[in-house]
mmCIF file of C-alpha atoms in Angstrom:
data_model
loop_
_atom_site.group_PDB
_atom_site.id
_atom_site.type_symbol
_atom_site.label_atom_id
_atom_site.label_comp_id
_atom_site.label_asym_id
_atom_site.label_seq_id
_atom_site.Cartn_x
_atom_site.Cartn_y
_atom_site.Cartn_z
ATOM 1 C CA PRO A 1 -10.073 1.475 -16.097
ATOM 2 C CA TYR A 2 -7.956 1.919 -19.210
ATOM 3 C CA ARG A 3 -4.877 3.005 -17.213
ATOM 4 C CA THR A 4 -4.721 -0.228 -15.232
ATOM 5 C CA VAL A 5 -1.581 -2.282 -15.789
ATOM 6 C CA ASN A 6 -2.336 -5.624 -17.468
ATOM 7 C CA ASN A 7 -0.224 -7.522 -14.971
ATOM 8 C CA ALA A 8 -2.395 -6.209 -12.130
ATOM 9 C CA VAL A 9 -5.629 -7.144 -13.904
ATOM 10 C CA ARG A 10 -4.362 -10.645 -14.626
ATOM 11 C CA GLY A 11 -3.091 -10.968 -11.066
ATOM 12 C CA GLU A 12 -6.396 -10.044 -9.490
ATOM 13 C CA LEU A 13 -8.363 -12.398 -11.738
ATOM 14 C CA GLY A 14 -5.776 -15.164 -11.980
ATOM 15 C CA ARG A 15 -6.309 -15.100 -15.736
ATOM 16 C CA TYR A 16 -3.640 -16.331 -18.142
ATOM 17 C CA PRO A 17 -3.114 -14.869 -21.642
ATOM 18 C CA LEU A 18 -5.424 -16.171 -24.350
ATOM 19 C CA VAL A 19 -2.362 -16.953 -26.437
ATOM 20 C CA HIS A 20 -1.879 -19.998 -24.200
ATOM 21 C CA ASP A 21 -5.160 -21.447 -25.441
ATOM 22 C CA VAL A 22 -4.308 -20.506 -29.020
ATOM 23 C CA PHE A 23 -0.997 -22.345 -28.894
ATOM 24 C CA ILE A 24 -2.516 -25.457 -27.271
ATOM 25 C CA ARG A 25 -5.208 -25.518 -29.958
ATOM 26 C CA MET A 26 -2.539 -25.291 -32.641
ATOM 27 C CA TYR A 27 -0.636 -28.146 -31.040
ATOM 28 C CA ASP A 28 -3.795 -30.226 -30.748
ATOM 29 C CA TYR A 29 -4.787 -29.481 -34.339
ATOM 30 C CA LEU A 30 -1.406 -30.628 -35.616
ATOM 31 C CA ASP A 31 -1.627 -33.758 -33.528
ATOM 32 C CA ARG A 32 -5.008 -34.586 -35.116
ATOM 33 C CA MET A 33 -3.898 -33.671 -38.656
ATOM 34 C CA VAL A 34 -1.073 -36.242 -38.752
ATOM 35 C CA LYS A 35 -3.528 -38.960 -37.728
ATOM 36 C CA TYR A 36 -5.957 -38.344 -40.590
ATOM 37 C CA SER A 37 -6.228 -40.754 -43.474
ATOM 38 C CA LYS A 38 -3.606 -40.077 -46.149
ATOM 39 C CA ASN A 39 -6.227 -39.743 -48.859
ATOM 40 C CA THR A 40 -7.944 -36.733 -47.311
ATOM 41 C CA LEU A 41 -7.635 -33.066 -48.198
ATOM 42 C CA LEU A 42 -6.738 -32.249 -44.587
ATOM 43 C CA TYR A 43 -3.733 -34.592 -44.713
ATOM 44 C CA ASP A 44 -2.711 -33.073 -48.062
ATOM 45 C CA ALA A 45 -2.836 -29.637 -46.425
ATOM 46 C CA TYR A 46 -0.613 -30.894 -43.659
ATOM 47 C CA LEU A 47 1.940 -32.257 -46.173
ATOM 48 C CA CYS A 48 1.904 -28.956 -48.026
ATOM 49 C CA ASN A 49 2.653 -27.038 -44.833
ATOM 50 C CA LYS A 50 5.336 -29.514 -43.863
ATOM 51 C CA SER A 51 6.996 -29.119 -47.254
ATOM 52 C CA LEU A 52 6.947 -25.330 -46.942
ATOM 53 C CA MET A 53 8.522 -25.553 -43.504
ATOM 54 C CA GLU A 54 11.241 -27.917 -44.676
ATOM 55 C CA ASN A 55 12.036 -25.513 -47.520
ATOM 56 C CA GLY A 56 12.593 -22.662 -45.053
ATOM 57 C CA GLN A 57 9.233 -20.930 -45.419
ATOM 58 C CA ASN A 58 7.514 -19.821 -42.229
ATOM 59 C CA ASN A 59 4.024 -21.120 -41.480
ATOM 60 C CA TRP A 60 2.041 -22.267 -38.478
ATOM 61 C CA LEU A 61 4.060 -25.474 -38.165
ATOM 62 C CA ASN A 62 7.093 -23.309 -37.444
ATOM 63 C CA ALA A 63 5.068 -21.547 -34.808
ATOM 64 C CA VAL A 64 4.358 -24.860 -33.080
ATOM 65 C CA LYS A 65 7.970 -25.952 -33.334
ATOM 66 C CA ASN A 66 9.333 -22.628 -32.051
ATOM 67 C CA GLY A 67 6.740 -22.519 -29.322
ATOM 68 C CA LEU A 68 7.760 -25.938 -28.021
ATOM 69 C CA ASN A 69 11.413 -24.903 -28.143
ATOM 70 C CA SER A 70 10.671 -21.743 -26.132
ATOM 71 C CA LEU A 71 9.062 -23.933 -23.458
ATOM 72 C CA GLY A 72 12.233 -25.977 -23.188
ATOM 73 C CA PHE A 73 11.116 -28.965 -25.282
ATOM 74 C CA ASN A 74 13.681 -29.884 -27.905
ATOM 75 C CA ASN A 75 13.033 -30.791 -31.530
ATOM 76 C CA MET A 76 12.591 -34.455 -30.676
ATOM 77 C CA TYR A 77 9.124 -33.739 -29.315
ATOM 78 C CA PHE A 78 8.101 -31.888 -32.461
ATOM 79 C CA LYS A 79 9.522 -34.683 -34.615
ATOM 80 C CA ASN A 80 7.479 -37.249 -32.656
ATOM 81 C CA ILE A 81 4.289 -35.327 -33.459
ATOM 82 C CA LEU A 82 5.077 -35.274 -37.186
ATOM 83 C CA GLU A 83 5.843 -38.972 -37.147
ATOM 84 C CA ASN A 84 2.674 -39.674 -35.156
ATOM 85 C CA SER A 85 4.867 -41.383 -32.561
ATOM 86 C CA SER A 86 3.651 -41.996 -29.013
ATOM 87 C CA LYS A 87 7.224 -41.993 -27.787
ATOM 88 C CA SER A 88 7.975 -38.990 -25.535
ATOM 89 C CA LYS A 89 4.750 -37.357 -26.661
ATOM 90 C CA LEU A 90 3.623 -34.270 -24.808
ATOM 91 C CA SER A 91 0.116 -34.001 -23.371
ATOM 92 C CA LYS A 92 -1.858 -30.798 -23.561
ATOM 93 C CA SER A 93 -1.877 -30.572 -19.758
ATOM 94 C CA THR A 94 1.943 -30.751 -19.694
ATOM 95 C CA ILE A 95 2.194 -27.920 -22.191
ATOM 96 C CA ARG A 96 -0.383 -25.837 -20.311
ATOM 97 C CA LYS A 97 1.464 -26.300 -16.993
ATOM 98 C CA LYS A 98 4.734 -25.268 -18.615
ATOM 99 C CA LEU A 99 3.141 -22.189 -20.199
ATOM 100 C CA ARG A 100 1.657 -21.120 -16.879
ATOM 101 C CA LYS A 101 4.826 -21.726 -14.941
ATOM 102 C CA ILE A 102 6.859 -19.552 -17.324
ATOM 103 C CA PHE A 103 4.186 -16.843 -17.369
ATOM 104 C CA GLU A 104 3.902 -16.723 -13.574
ATOM 105 C CA ARG A 105 7.681 -16.400 -13.242
ATOM 106 C CA GLN A 106 7.713 -13.521 -15.763
ATOM 107 C CA TRP A 107 4.670 -11.895 -14.129
ATOM 108 C CA LEU A 108 6.334 -11.890 -10.719
ATOM 109 C CA GLN A 109 9.537 -10.506 -12.227
ATOM 110 C CA ASP A 110 7.636 -7.707 -14.008
ATOM 111 C CA ILE A 111 5.805 -6.497 -10.910
ATOM 112 C CA SER A 112 8.974 -6.750 -8.822
ATOM 113 C CA ASN A 113 11.283 -4.712 -11.084
ATOM 114 C CA ASP A 114 11.419 -0.932 -11.005
ATOM 115 C CA LYS A 115 11.566 1.021 -14.184
ATOM 116 C CA LYS A 116 14.595 3.240 -14.656
ATOM 117 C CA GLY A 117 14.757 6.761 -15.929
ATOM 118 C CA ASN A 118 12.878 10.021 -15.276
ATOM 119 C CA ASN A 119 12.588 9.092 -11.630
ATOM 120 C CA GLN A 120 9.710 6.743 -12.549
ATOM 121 C CA ARG A 121 9.279 3.621 -10.479
ATOM 122 C CA ASN A 122 7.142 0.559 -11.083
ATOM 123 C CA LYS A 123 3.491 1.591 -10.831
ATOM 124 C CA LEU A 124 2.846 -1.675 -8.969
ATOM 125 C CA ARG A 125 5.381 -0.942 -6.210
ATOM 126 C CA THR A 126 2.649 -1.175 -3.553
ATOM 127 C CA TYR A 127 0.812 -4.033 -5.220
ATOM 128 C CA ARG A 128 3.897 -6.252 -5.180
ATOM 129 C CA ASN A 129 4.163 -5.889 -1.382
ATOM 130 C CA PHE A 130 0.944 -7.834 -0.780
ATOM 131 C CA LYS A 131 0.491 -9.755 -4.041
ATOM 132 C CA ASN A 132 3.119 -12.407 -4.609
ATOM 133 C CA ASP A 133 1.075 -15.291 -5.973
ATOM 134 C CA PHE A 134 -0.840 -15.494 -9.224
ATOM 135 C CA SER A 135 -4.383 -16.368 -8.148
ATOM 136 C CA TYR A 136 -7.953 -15.116 -8.166
ATOM 137 C CA GLU A 137 -8.744 -12.753 -5.291
ATOM 138 C CA ASN A 138 -11.637 -13.816 -3.059
ATOM 139 C CA TYR A 139 -12.783 -10.252 -2.321
ATOM 140 C CA LEU A 140 -14.210 -10.132 -5.837
ATOM 141 C CA ASN A 141 -16.778 -12.689 -4.653
ATOM 142 C CA TYR A 142 -17.173 -11.622 -1.039
ATOM 143 C CA ILE A 143 -17.929 -7.944 -1.752
ATOM 144 C CA SER A 144 -21.286 -7.756 -3.540
ATOM 145 C CA ASN A 145 -21.556 -3.968 -3.440
ATOM 146 C CA THR A 146 -20.239 -2.923 -6.851
ATOM 147 C CA PRO A 147 -19.021 0.625 -5.972
ATOM 148 C CA TYR A 148 -17.179 -0.832 -2.940
ATOM 149 C CA ARG A 149 -15.567 -3.512 -5.078
ATOM 150 C CA ILE A 150 -14.488 -0.989 -7.699
ATOM 151 C CA THR A 151 -12.875 1.206 -5.055
ATOM 152 C CA ILE A 152 -10.984 -1.775 -3.590
ATOM 153 C CA THR A 153 -9.647 -2.758 -6.982
ATOM 154 C CA LYS A 154 -8.603 0.809 -7.787
ATOM 155 C CA LEU A 155 -6.627 1.060 -4.553
ATOM 156 C CA ARG A 156 -5.035 -2.353 -4.969
ATOM 157 C CA VAL A 157 -3.853 -1.869 -8.540
ATOM 158 C CA SER A 158 -2.895 1.829 -8.205
ATOM 159 C CA CYS A 159 -5.510 3.165 -10.578
ATOM 160 C CA HIS A 160 -6.821 5.845 -8.248
ATOM 161 C CA ILE A 161 -6.873 9.581 -7.518
ATOM 162 C CA LEU A 162 -4.070 9.681 -4.942
ATOM 163 C CA ASN A 163 -1.196 12.013 -5.737
ATOM 164 C CA ILE A 164 1.317 9.186 -5.999
ATOM 165 C CA GLU A 165 -0.562 8.216 -9.181
ATOM 166 C CA LYS A 166 -1.760 11.616 -10.346
ATOM 167 C CA GLY A 167 1.780 12.941 -9.937
ATOM 168 C CA ARG A 168 3.105 10.130 -12.080
ATOM 169 C CA HIS A 169 0.904 11.279 -14.972
ATOM 170 C CA ALA A 170 2.113 14.839 -14.381
ATOM 171 C CA LYS A 171 5.696 13.541 -14.446
ATOM 172 C CA LEU A 172 6.435 14.861 -10.949
ATOM 173 C CA ASN A 173 9.235 13.399 -8.914
ATOM 174 C CA VAL A 174 7.991 10.979 -6.265
ATOM 175 C CA GLU A 175 8.921 13.307 -3.392
ATOM 176 C CA GLN A 176 6.739 16.025 -4.945
ATOM 177 C CA ARG A 177 3.568 13.953 -4.843
ATOM 178 C CA VAL A 178 2.626 15.004 -1.322
ATOM 179 C CA CYS A 179 -0.766 14.753 0.342
ATOM 180 C CA THR A 180 -2.807 17.959 0.126
ATOM 181 C CA LYS A 181 -5.370 16.799 2.678
ATOM 182 C CA CYS A 182 -3.118 17.065 5.715
ATOM 183 C CA ASN A 183 -0.054 18.962 6.934
ATOM 184 C CA LEU A 184 2.256 15.983 7.442
ATOM 185 C CA ASN A 185 4.091 16.785 4.193
ATOM 186 C CA MET A 186 4.178 13.097 3.295
ATOM 187 C CA ILE A 187 3.844 11.409 -0.087
ATOM 188 C CA GLU A 188 0.209 10.529 -0.677
ATOM 189 C CA ASP A 189 0.565 6.857 -1.474
ATOM 190 C CA GLU A 190 -1.670 3.984 -0.452
ATOM 191 C CA LEU A 191 0.115 3.588 2.904
ATOM 192 C CA HIS A 192 -0.354 7.207 3.863
ATOM 193 C CA PHE A 193 -3.931 7.331 2.626
ATOM 194 C CA ILE A 194 -5.221 4.166 4.278
ATOM 195 C CA ILE A 195 -3.127 4.019 7.444
ATOM 196 C CA MET A 196 -1.759 7.458 8.320
ATOM 197 C CA CYS A 197 -3.532 10.531 6.943
ATOM 198 C CA PRO A 198 -5.256 12.456 9.792
ATOM 199 C CA MET A 199 -8.144 13.499 7.527
ATOM 200 C CA TYR A 200 -9.685 10.030 7.837
ATOM 201 C CA SER A 201 -8.825 9.396 11.507
ATOM 202 C CA ILE A 202 -12.408 9.095 12.730
ATOM 203 C CA LEU A 203 -13.386 6.434 10.183
ATOM 204 C CA ARG A 204 -10.027 4.736 10.558
ATOM 205 C CA ARG A 205 -10.263 4.549 14.367
ATOM 206 C CA LYS A 206 -13.624 2.784 14.171
ATOM 207 C CA TYR A 207 -12.407 0.371 11.493
ATOM 208 C CA PHE A 208 -9.172 -0.445 13.339
ATOM 209 C CA THR A 209 -11.198 -1.157 16.490
ATOM 210 C CA ASP A 210 -13.486 -3.542 14.595
ATOM 211 C CA ILE A 211 -10.552 -5.343 13.020
ATOM 212 C CA SER A 212 -8.667 -5.574 16.309
ATOM 213 C CA ASN A 213 -11.699 -7.203 17.921
ATOM 214 C CA ILE A 214 -11.444 -9.934 15.279
ATOM 215 C CA PHE A 215 -7.638 -10.024 15.031
ATOM 216 C CA PRO A 216 -6.216 -8.886 18.401
ATOM 217 C CA MET A 217 -2.679 -8.801 17.027
ATOM 218 C CA PHE A 218 -3.586 -6.140 14.442
ATOM 219 C CA HIS A 219 -2.844 -3.140 16.718
ATOM 220 C CA ASN A 220 0.694 -4.444 17.329
ATOM 221 C CA LEU A 221 1.617 -4.361 13.628
ATOM 222 C CA THR A 222 3.728 -1.647 12.050
ATOM 223 C CA ASP A 223 2.018 0.678 9.596
ATOM 224 C CA PRO A 224 3.300 -1.144 6.461
ATOM 225 C CA GLN A 225 2.310 -4.460 8.055
ATOM 226 C CA LYS A 226 -1.189 -3.133 8.717
ATOM 227 C CA LEU A 227 -1.602 -2.168 5.062
ATOM 228 C CA ASN A 228 -0.475 -5.607 3.903
ATOM 229 C CA PHE A 229 -2.692 -7.302 6.485
ATOM 230 C CA ILE A 230 -5.710 -5.374 5.236
ATOM 231 C CA MET A 231 -5.000 -6.135 1.603
ATOM 232 C CA ILE A 232 -4.059 -9.786 2.123
ATOM 233 C CA PHE A 233 -6.250 -11.040 4.951
ATOM 234 C CA CYS A 234 -9.063 -8.569 5.701
ATOM 235 C CA LEU A 235 -10.214 -8.339 2.102
ATOM 236 C CA ASN A 236 -10.040 -12.055 1.491
ATOM 237 C CA GLU A 237 -11.809 -13.263 4.608
ATOM 238 C CA SER A 238 -15.607 -13.440 4.388
ATOM 239 C CA ASP A 239 -16.169 -11.951 7.875
ATOM 240 C CA THR A 240 -13.961 -8.898 7.313
ATOM 241 C CA ALA A 241 -14.135 -8.207 3.557
ATOM 242 C CA ASN A 242 -17.256 -6.083 3.631
ATOM 243 C CA ILE A 243 -16.393 -3.934 6.668
ATOM 244 C CA THR A 244 -13.004 -3.328 5.071
ATOM 245 C CA ALA A 245 -14.586 -2.434 1.773
ATOM 246 C CA GLU A 246 -17.000 -0.032 3.478
ATOM 247 C CA PHE A 247 -14.155 1.731 5.296
ATOM 248 C CA LEU A 248 -11.993 2.070 2.191
ATOM 249 C CA HIS A 249 -14.881 3.255 0.049
ATOM 250 C CA LYS A 250 -15.894 5.915 2.615
ATOM 251 C CA ILE A 251 -12.446 7.417 2.913
ATOM 252 C CA TYR A 252 -11.992 7.260 -0.851
ATOM 253 C CA GLU A 253 -15.239 9.202 -1.376
ATOM 254 C CA GLN A 254 -14.105 11.660 1.305
ATOM 255 C CA ARG A 255 -10.849 12.086 -0.612
ATOM 256 C CA ARG A 256 -12.831 12.901 -3.783
ATOM 257 C CA GLU A 257 -14.730 15.778 -2.148
#
């Protein structure tokens, strides 16, 4: 859905920005250009770009140089490329690992920080409780039923119809986004919806029994721990993913009525 936060989409899929591939291709192209025969048009184009850069004009060589600097590689590495020197030369795999490490650190920081102002918090405040590593989620393979899988993803990335999200679009304070399906006067967030709301108690009781038969320790967990356990373990284990998806989809459809 178009309202889904990019960091959540990337986190679920374990997909890195395409700009990583673009930069590595630029680096690789430069590395190949300096090796071409000096009587070729390609090498002449390289010399022209190099001259422009040395005269203070921005071009794609500057982008490579600045990109390497931003990754923590000093100008010596860029100079070695231009001189076609094998000394301290960077491999593409080294650059890719560095790009991913920096991105993962920034990704984790982004989903962990709350926004300030207008009483608006990070939309991924629930997501960050059970998603702390940047990797592909197995439930996307385990759950073959497309409507079930869509429901799971909506609930995980907070792109759903619960009042915690609908109220955000209406610019309501968090404490005003209460559940209208029960009389507990609690905020209708993912925890309340999946674990606590009495409206879904019959379906929840059956599901909790099924899960407790597989994981006996489940019934001893606190409510927040149960939500995290469902999102982390139950959805990513082949023997529990589908029964979990069925339960969540049923209560979500009941919520829509």
